[in-house]
Tab-separated table of C-alpha atoms in Angstrom:
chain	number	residue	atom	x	y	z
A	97	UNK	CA	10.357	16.846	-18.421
A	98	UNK	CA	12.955	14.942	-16.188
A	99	UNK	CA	13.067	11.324	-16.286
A	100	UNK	CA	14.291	8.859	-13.357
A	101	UNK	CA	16.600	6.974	-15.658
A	102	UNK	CA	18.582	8.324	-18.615
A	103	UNK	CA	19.361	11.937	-19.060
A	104	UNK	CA	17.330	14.860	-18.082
A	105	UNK	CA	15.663	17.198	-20.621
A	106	UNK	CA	14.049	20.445	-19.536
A	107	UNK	CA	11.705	22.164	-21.856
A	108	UNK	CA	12.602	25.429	-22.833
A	109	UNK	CA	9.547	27.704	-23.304
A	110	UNK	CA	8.796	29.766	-26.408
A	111	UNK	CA	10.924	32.510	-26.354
A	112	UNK	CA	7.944	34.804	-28.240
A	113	UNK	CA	5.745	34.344	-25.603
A	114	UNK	CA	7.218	35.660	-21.957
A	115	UNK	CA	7.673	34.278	-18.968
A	116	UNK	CA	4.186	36.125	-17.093
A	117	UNK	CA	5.231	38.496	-14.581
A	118	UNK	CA	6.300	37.427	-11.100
A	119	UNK	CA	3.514	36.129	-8.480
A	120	UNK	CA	2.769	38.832	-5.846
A	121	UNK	CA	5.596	38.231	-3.474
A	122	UNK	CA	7.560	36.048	-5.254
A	123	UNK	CA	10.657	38.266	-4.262
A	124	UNK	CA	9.737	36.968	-0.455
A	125	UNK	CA	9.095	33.648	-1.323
A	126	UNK	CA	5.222	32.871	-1.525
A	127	UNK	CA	6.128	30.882	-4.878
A	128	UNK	CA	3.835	27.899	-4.630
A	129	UNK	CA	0.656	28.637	-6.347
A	130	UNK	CA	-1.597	25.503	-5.949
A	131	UNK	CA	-1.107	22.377	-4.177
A	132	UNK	CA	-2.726	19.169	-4.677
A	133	UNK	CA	-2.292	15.869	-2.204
A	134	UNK	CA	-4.052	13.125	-3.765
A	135	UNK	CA	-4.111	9.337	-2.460
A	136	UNK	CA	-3.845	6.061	-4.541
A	137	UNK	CA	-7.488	5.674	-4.820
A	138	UNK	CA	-8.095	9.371	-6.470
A	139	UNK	CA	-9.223	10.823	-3.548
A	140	UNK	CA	-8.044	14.512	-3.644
A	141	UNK	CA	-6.869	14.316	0.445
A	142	UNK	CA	-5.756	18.286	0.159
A	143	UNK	CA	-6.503	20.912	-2.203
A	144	UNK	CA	-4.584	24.310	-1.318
A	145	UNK	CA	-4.006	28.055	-3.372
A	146	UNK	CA	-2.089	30.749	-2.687
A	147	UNK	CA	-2.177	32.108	-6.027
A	148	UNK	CA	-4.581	31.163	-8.563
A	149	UNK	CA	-6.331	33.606	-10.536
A	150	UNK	CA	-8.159	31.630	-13.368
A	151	UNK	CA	-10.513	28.861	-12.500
A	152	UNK	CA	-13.167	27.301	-15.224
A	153	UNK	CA	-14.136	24.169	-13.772
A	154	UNK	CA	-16.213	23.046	-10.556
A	155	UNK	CA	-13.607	22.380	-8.137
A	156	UNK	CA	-14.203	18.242	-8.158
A	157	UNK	CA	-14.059	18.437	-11.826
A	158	UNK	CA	-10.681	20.312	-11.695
A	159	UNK	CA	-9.436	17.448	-9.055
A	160	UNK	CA	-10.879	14.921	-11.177
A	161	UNK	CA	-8.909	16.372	-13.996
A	162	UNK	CA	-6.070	16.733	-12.406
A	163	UNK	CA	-5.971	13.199	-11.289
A	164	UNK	CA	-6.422	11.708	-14.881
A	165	UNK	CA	-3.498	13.802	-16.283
A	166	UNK	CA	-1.179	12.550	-13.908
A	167	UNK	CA	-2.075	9.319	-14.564
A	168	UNK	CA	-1.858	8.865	-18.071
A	169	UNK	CA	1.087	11.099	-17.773
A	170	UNK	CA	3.092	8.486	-15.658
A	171	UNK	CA	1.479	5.768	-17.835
A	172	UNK	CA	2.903	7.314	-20.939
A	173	UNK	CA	6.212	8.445	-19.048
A	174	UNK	CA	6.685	4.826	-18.570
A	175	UNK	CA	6.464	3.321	-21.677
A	176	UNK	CA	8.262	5.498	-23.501
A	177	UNK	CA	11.179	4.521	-21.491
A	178	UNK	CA	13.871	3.956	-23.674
A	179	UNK	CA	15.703	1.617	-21.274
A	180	UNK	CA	12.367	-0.433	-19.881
A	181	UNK	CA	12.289	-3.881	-21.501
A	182	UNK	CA	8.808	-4.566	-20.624
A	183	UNK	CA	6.482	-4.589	-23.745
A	184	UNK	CA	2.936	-3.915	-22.294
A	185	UNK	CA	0.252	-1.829	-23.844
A	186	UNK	CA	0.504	1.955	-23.000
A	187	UNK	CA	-2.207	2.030	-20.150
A	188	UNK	CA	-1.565	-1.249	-18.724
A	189	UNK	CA	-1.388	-1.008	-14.980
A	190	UNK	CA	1.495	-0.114	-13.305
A	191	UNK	CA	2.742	-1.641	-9.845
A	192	UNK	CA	4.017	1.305	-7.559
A	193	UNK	CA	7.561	2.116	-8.025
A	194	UNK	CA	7.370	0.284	-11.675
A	195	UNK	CA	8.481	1.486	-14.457
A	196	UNK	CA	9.975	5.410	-14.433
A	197	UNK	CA	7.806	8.207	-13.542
A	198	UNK	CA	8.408	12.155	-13.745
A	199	UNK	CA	9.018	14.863	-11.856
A	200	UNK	CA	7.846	18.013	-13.130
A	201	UNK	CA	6.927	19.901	-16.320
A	202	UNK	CA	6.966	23.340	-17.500
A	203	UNK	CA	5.082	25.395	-19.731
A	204	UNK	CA	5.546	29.440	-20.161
A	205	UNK	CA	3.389	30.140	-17.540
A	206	UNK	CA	3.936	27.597	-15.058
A	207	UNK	CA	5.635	24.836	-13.639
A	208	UNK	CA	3.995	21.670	-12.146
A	209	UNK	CA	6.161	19.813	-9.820
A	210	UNK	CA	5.253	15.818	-8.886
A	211	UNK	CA	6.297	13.665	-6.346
A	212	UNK	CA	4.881	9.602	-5.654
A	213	UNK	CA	5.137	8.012	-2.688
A	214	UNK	CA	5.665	4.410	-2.912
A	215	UNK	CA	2.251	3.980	-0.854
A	216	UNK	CA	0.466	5.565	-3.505
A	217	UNK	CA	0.400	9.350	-2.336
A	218	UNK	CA	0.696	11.896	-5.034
A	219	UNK	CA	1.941	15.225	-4.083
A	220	UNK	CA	1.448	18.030	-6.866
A	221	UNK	CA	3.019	21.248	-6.583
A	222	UNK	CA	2.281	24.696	-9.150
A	223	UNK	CA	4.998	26.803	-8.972
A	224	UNK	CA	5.853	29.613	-11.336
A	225	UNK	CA	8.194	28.239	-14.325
A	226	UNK	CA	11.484	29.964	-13.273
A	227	UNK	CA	11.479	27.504	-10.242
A	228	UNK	CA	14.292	25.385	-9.848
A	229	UNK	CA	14.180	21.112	-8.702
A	230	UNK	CA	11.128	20.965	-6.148
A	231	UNK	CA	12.054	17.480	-5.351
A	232	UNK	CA	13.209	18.342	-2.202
A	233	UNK	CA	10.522	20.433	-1.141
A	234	UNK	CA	7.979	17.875	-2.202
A	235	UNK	CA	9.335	15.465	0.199
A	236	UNK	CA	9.476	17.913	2.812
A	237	UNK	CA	5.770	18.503	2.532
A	238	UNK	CA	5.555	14.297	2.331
A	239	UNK	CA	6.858	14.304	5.667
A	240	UNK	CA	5.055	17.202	7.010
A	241	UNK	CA	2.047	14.973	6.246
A	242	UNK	CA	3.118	11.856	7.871
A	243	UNK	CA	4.184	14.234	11.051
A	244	UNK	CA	0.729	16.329	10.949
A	245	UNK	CA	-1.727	14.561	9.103
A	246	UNK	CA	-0.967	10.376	9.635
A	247	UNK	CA	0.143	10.680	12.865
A	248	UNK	CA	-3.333	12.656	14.038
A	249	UNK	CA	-5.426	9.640	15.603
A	250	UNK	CA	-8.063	11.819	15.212
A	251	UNK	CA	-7.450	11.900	11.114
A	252	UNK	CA	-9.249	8.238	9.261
A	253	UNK	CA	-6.791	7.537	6.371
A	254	UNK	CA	-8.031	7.961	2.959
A	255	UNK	CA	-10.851	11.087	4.203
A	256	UNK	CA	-9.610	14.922	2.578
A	257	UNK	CA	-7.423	16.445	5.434
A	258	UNK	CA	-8.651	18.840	7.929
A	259	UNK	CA	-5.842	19.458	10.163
A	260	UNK	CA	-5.319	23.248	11.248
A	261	UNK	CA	-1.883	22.201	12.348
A	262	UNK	CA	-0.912	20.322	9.156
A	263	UNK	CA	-2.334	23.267	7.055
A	264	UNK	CA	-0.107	25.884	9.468
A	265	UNK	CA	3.355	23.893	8.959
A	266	UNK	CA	2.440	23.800	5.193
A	267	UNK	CA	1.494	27.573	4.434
A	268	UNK	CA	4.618	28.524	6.497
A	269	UNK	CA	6.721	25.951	4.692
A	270	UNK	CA	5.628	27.416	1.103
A	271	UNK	CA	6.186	30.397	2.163
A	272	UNK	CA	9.930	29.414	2.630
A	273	UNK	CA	10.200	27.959	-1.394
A	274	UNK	CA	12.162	29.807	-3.241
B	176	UNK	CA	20.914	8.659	-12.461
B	177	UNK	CA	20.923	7.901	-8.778
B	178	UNK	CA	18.159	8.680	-6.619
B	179	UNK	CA	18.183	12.122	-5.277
B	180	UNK	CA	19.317	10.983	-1.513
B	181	UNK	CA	19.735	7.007	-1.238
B	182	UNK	CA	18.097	5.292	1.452
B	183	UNK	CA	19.856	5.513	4.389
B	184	UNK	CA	21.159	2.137	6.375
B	185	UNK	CA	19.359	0.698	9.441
B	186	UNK	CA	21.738	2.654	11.400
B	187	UNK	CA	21.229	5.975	10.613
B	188	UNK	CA	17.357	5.676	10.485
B	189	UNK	CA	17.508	4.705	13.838
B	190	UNK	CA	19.086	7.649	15.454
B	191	UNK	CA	17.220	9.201	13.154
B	192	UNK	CA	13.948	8.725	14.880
B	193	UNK	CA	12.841	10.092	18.012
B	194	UNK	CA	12.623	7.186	20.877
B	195	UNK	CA	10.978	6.457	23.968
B	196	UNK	CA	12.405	3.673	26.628
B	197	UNK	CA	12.133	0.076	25.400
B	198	UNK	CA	10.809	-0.866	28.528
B	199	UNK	CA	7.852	1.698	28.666
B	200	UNK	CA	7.090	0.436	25.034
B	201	UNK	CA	7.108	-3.432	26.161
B	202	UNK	CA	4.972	-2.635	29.389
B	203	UNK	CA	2.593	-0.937	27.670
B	204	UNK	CA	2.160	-3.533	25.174
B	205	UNK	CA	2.017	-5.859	27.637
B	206	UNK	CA	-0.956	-3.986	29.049
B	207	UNK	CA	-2.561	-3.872	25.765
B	208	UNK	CA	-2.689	-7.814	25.308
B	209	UNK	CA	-3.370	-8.079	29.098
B	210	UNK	CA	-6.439	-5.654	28.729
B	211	UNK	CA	-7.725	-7.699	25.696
B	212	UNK	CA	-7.478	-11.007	27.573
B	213	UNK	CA	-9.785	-9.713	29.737
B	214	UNK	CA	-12.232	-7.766	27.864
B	215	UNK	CA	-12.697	-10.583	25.304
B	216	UNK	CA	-11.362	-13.660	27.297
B	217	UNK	CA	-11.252	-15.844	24.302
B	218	UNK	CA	-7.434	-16.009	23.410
B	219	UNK	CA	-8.738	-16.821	19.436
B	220	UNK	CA	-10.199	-13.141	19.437
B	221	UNK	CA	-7.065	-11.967	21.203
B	222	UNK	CA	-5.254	-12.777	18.455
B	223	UNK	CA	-7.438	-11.617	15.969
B	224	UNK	CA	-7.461	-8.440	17.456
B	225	UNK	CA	-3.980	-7.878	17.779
B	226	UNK	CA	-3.794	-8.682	14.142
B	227	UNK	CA	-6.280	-6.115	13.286
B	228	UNK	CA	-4.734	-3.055	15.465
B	229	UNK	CA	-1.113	-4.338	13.856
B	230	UNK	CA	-2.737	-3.885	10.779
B	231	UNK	CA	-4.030	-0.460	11.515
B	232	UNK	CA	-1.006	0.834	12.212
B	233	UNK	CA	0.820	-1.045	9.567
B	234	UNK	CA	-1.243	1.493	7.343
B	235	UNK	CA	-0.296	4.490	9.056
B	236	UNK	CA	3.215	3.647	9.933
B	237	UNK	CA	4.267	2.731	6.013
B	238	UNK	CA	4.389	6.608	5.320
B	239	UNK	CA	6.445	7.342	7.908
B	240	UNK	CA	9.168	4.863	7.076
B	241	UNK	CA	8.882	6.033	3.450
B	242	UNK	CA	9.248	9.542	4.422
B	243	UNK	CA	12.443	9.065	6.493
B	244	UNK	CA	13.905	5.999	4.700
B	245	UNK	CA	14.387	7.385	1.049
B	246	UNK	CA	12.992	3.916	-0.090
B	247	UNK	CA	11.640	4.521	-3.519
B	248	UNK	CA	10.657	1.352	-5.269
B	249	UNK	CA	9.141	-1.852	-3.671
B	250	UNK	CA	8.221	-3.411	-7.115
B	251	UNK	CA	10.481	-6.454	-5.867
B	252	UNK	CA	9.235	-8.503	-3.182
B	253	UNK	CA	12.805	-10.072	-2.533
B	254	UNK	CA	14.153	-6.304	-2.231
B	255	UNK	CA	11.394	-5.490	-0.328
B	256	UNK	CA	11.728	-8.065	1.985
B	257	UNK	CA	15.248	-7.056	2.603
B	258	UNK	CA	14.176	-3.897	3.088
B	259	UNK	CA	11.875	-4.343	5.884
B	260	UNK	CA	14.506	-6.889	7.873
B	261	UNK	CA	17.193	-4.276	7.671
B	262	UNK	CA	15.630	-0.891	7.739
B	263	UNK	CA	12.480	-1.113	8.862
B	264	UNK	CA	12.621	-3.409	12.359
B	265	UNK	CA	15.618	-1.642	12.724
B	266	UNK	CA	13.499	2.027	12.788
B	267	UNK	CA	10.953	0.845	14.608
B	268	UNK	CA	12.315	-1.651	17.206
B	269	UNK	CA	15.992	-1.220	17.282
B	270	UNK	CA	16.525	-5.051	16.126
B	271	UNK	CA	17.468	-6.636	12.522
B	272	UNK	CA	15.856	-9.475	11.202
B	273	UNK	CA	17.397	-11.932	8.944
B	274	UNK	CA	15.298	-13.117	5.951
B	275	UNK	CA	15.336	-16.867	5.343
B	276	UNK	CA	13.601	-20.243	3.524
B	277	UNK	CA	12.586	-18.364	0.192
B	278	UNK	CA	10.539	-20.923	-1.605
B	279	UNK	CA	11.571	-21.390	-5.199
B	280	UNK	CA	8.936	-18.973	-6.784
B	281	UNK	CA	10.472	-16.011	-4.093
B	282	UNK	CA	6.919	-15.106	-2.943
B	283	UNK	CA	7.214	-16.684	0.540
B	284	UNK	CA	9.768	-16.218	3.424
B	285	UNK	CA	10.640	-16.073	6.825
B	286	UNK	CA	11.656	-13.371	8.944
B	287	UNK	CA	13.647	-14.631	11.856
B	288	UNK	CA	14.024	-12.220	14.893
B	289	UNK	CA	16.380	-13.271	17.664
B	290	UNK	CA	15.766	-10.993	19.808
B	291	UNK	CA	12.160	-9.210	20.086
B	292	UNK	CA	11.889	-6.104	22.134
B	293	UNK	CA	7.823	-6.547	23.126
B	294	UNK	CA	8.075	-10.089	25.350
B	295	UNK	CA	10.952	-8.562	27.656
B	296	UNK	CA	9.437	-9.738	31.050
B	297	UNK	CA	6.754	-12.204	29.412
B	298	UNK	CA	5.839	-15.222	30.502
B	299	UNK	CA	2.723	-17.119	28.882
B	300	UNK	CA	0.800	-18.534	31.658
B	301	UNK	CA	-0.719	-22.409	30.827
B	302	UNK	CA	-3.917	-20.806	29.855
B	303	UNK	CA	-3.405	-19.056	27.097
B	304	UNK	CA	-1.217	-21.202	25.264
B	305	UNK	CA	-2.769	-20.540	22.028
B	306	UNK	CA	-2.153	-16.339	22.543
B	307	UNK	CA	0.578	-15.049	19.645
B	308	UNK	CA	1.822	-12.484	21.976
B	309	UNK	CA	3.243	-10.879	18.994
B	310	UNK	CA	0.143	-10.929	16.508
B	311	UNK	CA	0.604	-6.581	15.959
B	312	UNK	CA	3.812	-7.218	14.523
B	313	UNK	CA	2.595	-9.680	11.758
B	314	UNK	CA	-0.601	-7.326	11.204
B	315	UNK	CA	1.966	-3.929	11.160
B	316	UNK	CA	3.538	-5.853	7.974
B	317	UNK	CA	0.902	-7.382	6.189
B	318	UNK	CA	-1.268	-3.801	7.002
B	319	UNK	CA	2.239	-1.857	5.407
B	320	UNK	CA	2.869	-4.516	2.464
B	321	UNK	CA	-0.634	-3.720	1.533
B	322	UNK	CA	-0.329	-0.145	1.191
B	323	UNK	CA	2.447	-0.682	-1.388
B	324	UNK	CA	0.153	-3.073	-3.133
B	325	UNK	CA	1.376	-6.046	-1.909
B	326	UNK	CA	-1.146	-8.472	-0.537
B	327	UNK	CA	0.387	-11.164	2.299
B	328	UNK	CA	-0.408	-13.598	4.465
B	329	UNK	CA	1.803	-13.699	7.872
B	330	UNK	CA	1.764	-16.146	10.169
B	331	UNK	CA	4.004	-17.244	13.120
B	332	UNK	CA	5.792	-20.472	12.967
B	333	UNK	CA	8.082	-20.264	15.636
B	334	UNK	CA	7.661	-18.130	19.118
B	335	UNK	CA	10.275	-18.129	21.859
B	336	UNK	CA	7.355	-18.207	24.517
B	337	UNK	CA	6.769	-21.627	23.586
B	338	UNK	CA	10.062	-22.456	23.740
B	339	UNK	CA	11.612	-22.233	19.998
B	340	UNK	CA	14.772	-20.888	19.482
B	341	UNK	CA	14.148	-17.466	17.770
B	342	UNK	CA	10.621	-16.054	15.975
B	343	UNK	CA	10.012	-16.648	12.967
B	344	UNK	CA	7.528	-14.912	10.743
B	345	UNK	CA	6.775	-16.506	7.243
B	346	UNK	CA	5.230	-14.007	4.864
B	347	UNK	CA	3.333	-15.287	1.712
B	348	UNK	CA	3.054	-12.947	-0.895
B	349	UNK	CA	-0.264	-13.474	-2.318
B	350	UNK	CA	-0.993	-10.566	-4.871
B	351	UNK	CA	0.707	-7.516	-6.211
B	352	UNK	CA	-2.480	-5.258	-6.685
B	353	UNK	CA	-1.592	-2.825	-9.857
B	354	UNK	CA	-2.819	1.212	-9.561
B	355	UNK	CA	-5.777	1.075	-11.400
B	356	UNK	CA	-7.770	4.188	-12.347
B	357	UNK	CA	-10.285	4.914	-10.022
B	358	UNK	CA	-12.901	7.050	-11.821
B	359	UNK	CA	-15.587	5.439	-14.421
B	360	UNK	CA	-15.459	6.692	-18.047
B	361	UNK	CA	-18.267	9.024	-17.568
B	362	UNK	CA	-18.408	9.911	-13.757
């Protein structure tokens, strides 16, 4: 896990257990597996997958899921900051921007990449683990959003996107990721 | 650890960002408040209704700025206050504002434009005297300061089309709203 302040530590997976094989295509890019766009108010805005081969759960319950992790996640990455000086209970709400969040973890078989706007938008990225810093590409699909999806009149803030243009610049912009 | 890219000055965001002609932007306005004076002829609900379609876009627009600024935390209302004089009039209308009167708690100020790009050829008649010709620009920041949790209360206390010396904007920070989590235990 990479925090904002203090030193970066990346997990190193097990070596016993291999990284899986490569997605199909990987070698041309195609490396983003699943993407998630949720807003402040855990509405999942965008659910995408280019390469997903398990599911188990109904797809609102994986959303749902989803959500929750990432928010005790950046509850717990915050107070566990070594240089925060506030003392509130783990779970106590956070203001946007407050207190450090993180970026991505790994495990052997995948890598989840996360990015927070300051307006509450939560971009989630699955890429496989060998993937390198997505922060960049994260905030290139933030502003393909604002350019596709908040600057369609047509789109009412907070509803699940259903732009064909958005969903265009975004399945040719993955396909770019290396 | 620095941020990845810092946020970039007033400057650079602005030839950044694509533009259109100031003057197409401050006729059209002007056609906007025009329309409304006729279609609700009350210059109260004028006012309200600029407020309102400020606010609308305030909500959109707060992404954008985020996207191209590099801003990443507003936990600050101070910073964020900066912020928005410097960067974000700057983006969006090509001025700076200067932020002034703090109280002594730091949840209230003014923002203090000199020059303002939308009343270029404006002249308030006598009979609508009560019109805030600028009411979208207070609703674009409360309806942005809300989306970053803030809660604020903006009101004009001094308008060059009445004959003060500069516009000045006080915003009164009235909540910071914390992320709560949205789902119930068992939903």
């Amino acid at each position: 896990m990479q925090f904002f302040g203090g030193s970066s530590l990346t997990s190193v997976a097990p070596e016993a257990s291999p990284a899986p094989a490569a997605p199909p295509g990987t070698g041309t890019g195609a490396n983003a597996q699943v993407i998630y766009v949720f807003n402040r108010n855990g509405v999942c805005l965008l659910y995408r997958e280019w390469h997903r081969p398990l599911r188990t759960l109904a797809r609102n319950q994986d959303q749902k899921l989803m959500f929750g992790l990432l928010f005790s996640l950046r509850s717990f990455t915050a107070k566990i900051d070594p240089t925060s000086t506030e003392h509130g209970n783990l779970g106590a709400p956070l203001l946007p921007g407050q207190g450090c969040s993180f970026h991505s973890f790994k495990t052997n078989t995948y890598k989840l990449n996360y990015m927070e706007s300051p307006s509450g938008i939560k971009l989630i990225l699955l890429t496989h683990p060998r993937t390198g810093d997505q922060r960049d590409a994260l905030k290139q699909i933030y502003s393909l959003y604002v350019e596709y999806v908040v600057k369609n009149p047509l789109y009412a803030p907070g509803s699940p996107i259903k732009c064909d243009l958005f969903n265009k610049h975004l399945d040719q912009y993955v396909k770019t990721l290396i | 650890m620095p941020p990845l890219t810092p946020p970039k000055s007033g400057d650079a965001l602005f030839s950044s960002v694509e533009r259109v002609n100031a003057e197409l932007f401050t006729l059209t306005y002007g056609a906007i408040v025009r329309q409304l004076l006729t279609d609700l002829e009350e210059v109260e609900e004028v006012n309200k209704q600029l407020d309102q379609m400020g606010y609308n876009i305030g909500t959109r627009l707060v992404d954008e700025f985020l996207a191209k600024s590099n801003v990443s935390r507003c936990v600050d209302f101070k910073e964020t206050a900066d912020t928005i004089a410097k960067l974000g009039f700057k983006m969006f209308l090509g001025v700076t504002a200067t932020v002034t009167n703090w109280d002594a708690e730091g949840t209230t100020c003014s923002f203090v434009l000199e020059d303002n790009p939308l009343v270029d050829f404006v002249e308030l008649p006598d009979t609508c005297q009560g019109l805030q010709y600028c009411n979208v620009l207070s609703g674009v920041i409360r309806g942005a300061l809300e989306m970053v949790s803030m809660k604020t209360e903006v009101t004009w206390v001094r308008d060059m089309l009445r004959g003060d010396d500069a516009y000045e904007m006080r915003v009164k920070l009235t909540k910071q709203v914390p992320e709560e989590y949205p789902y119930k235990d068992d939903d």
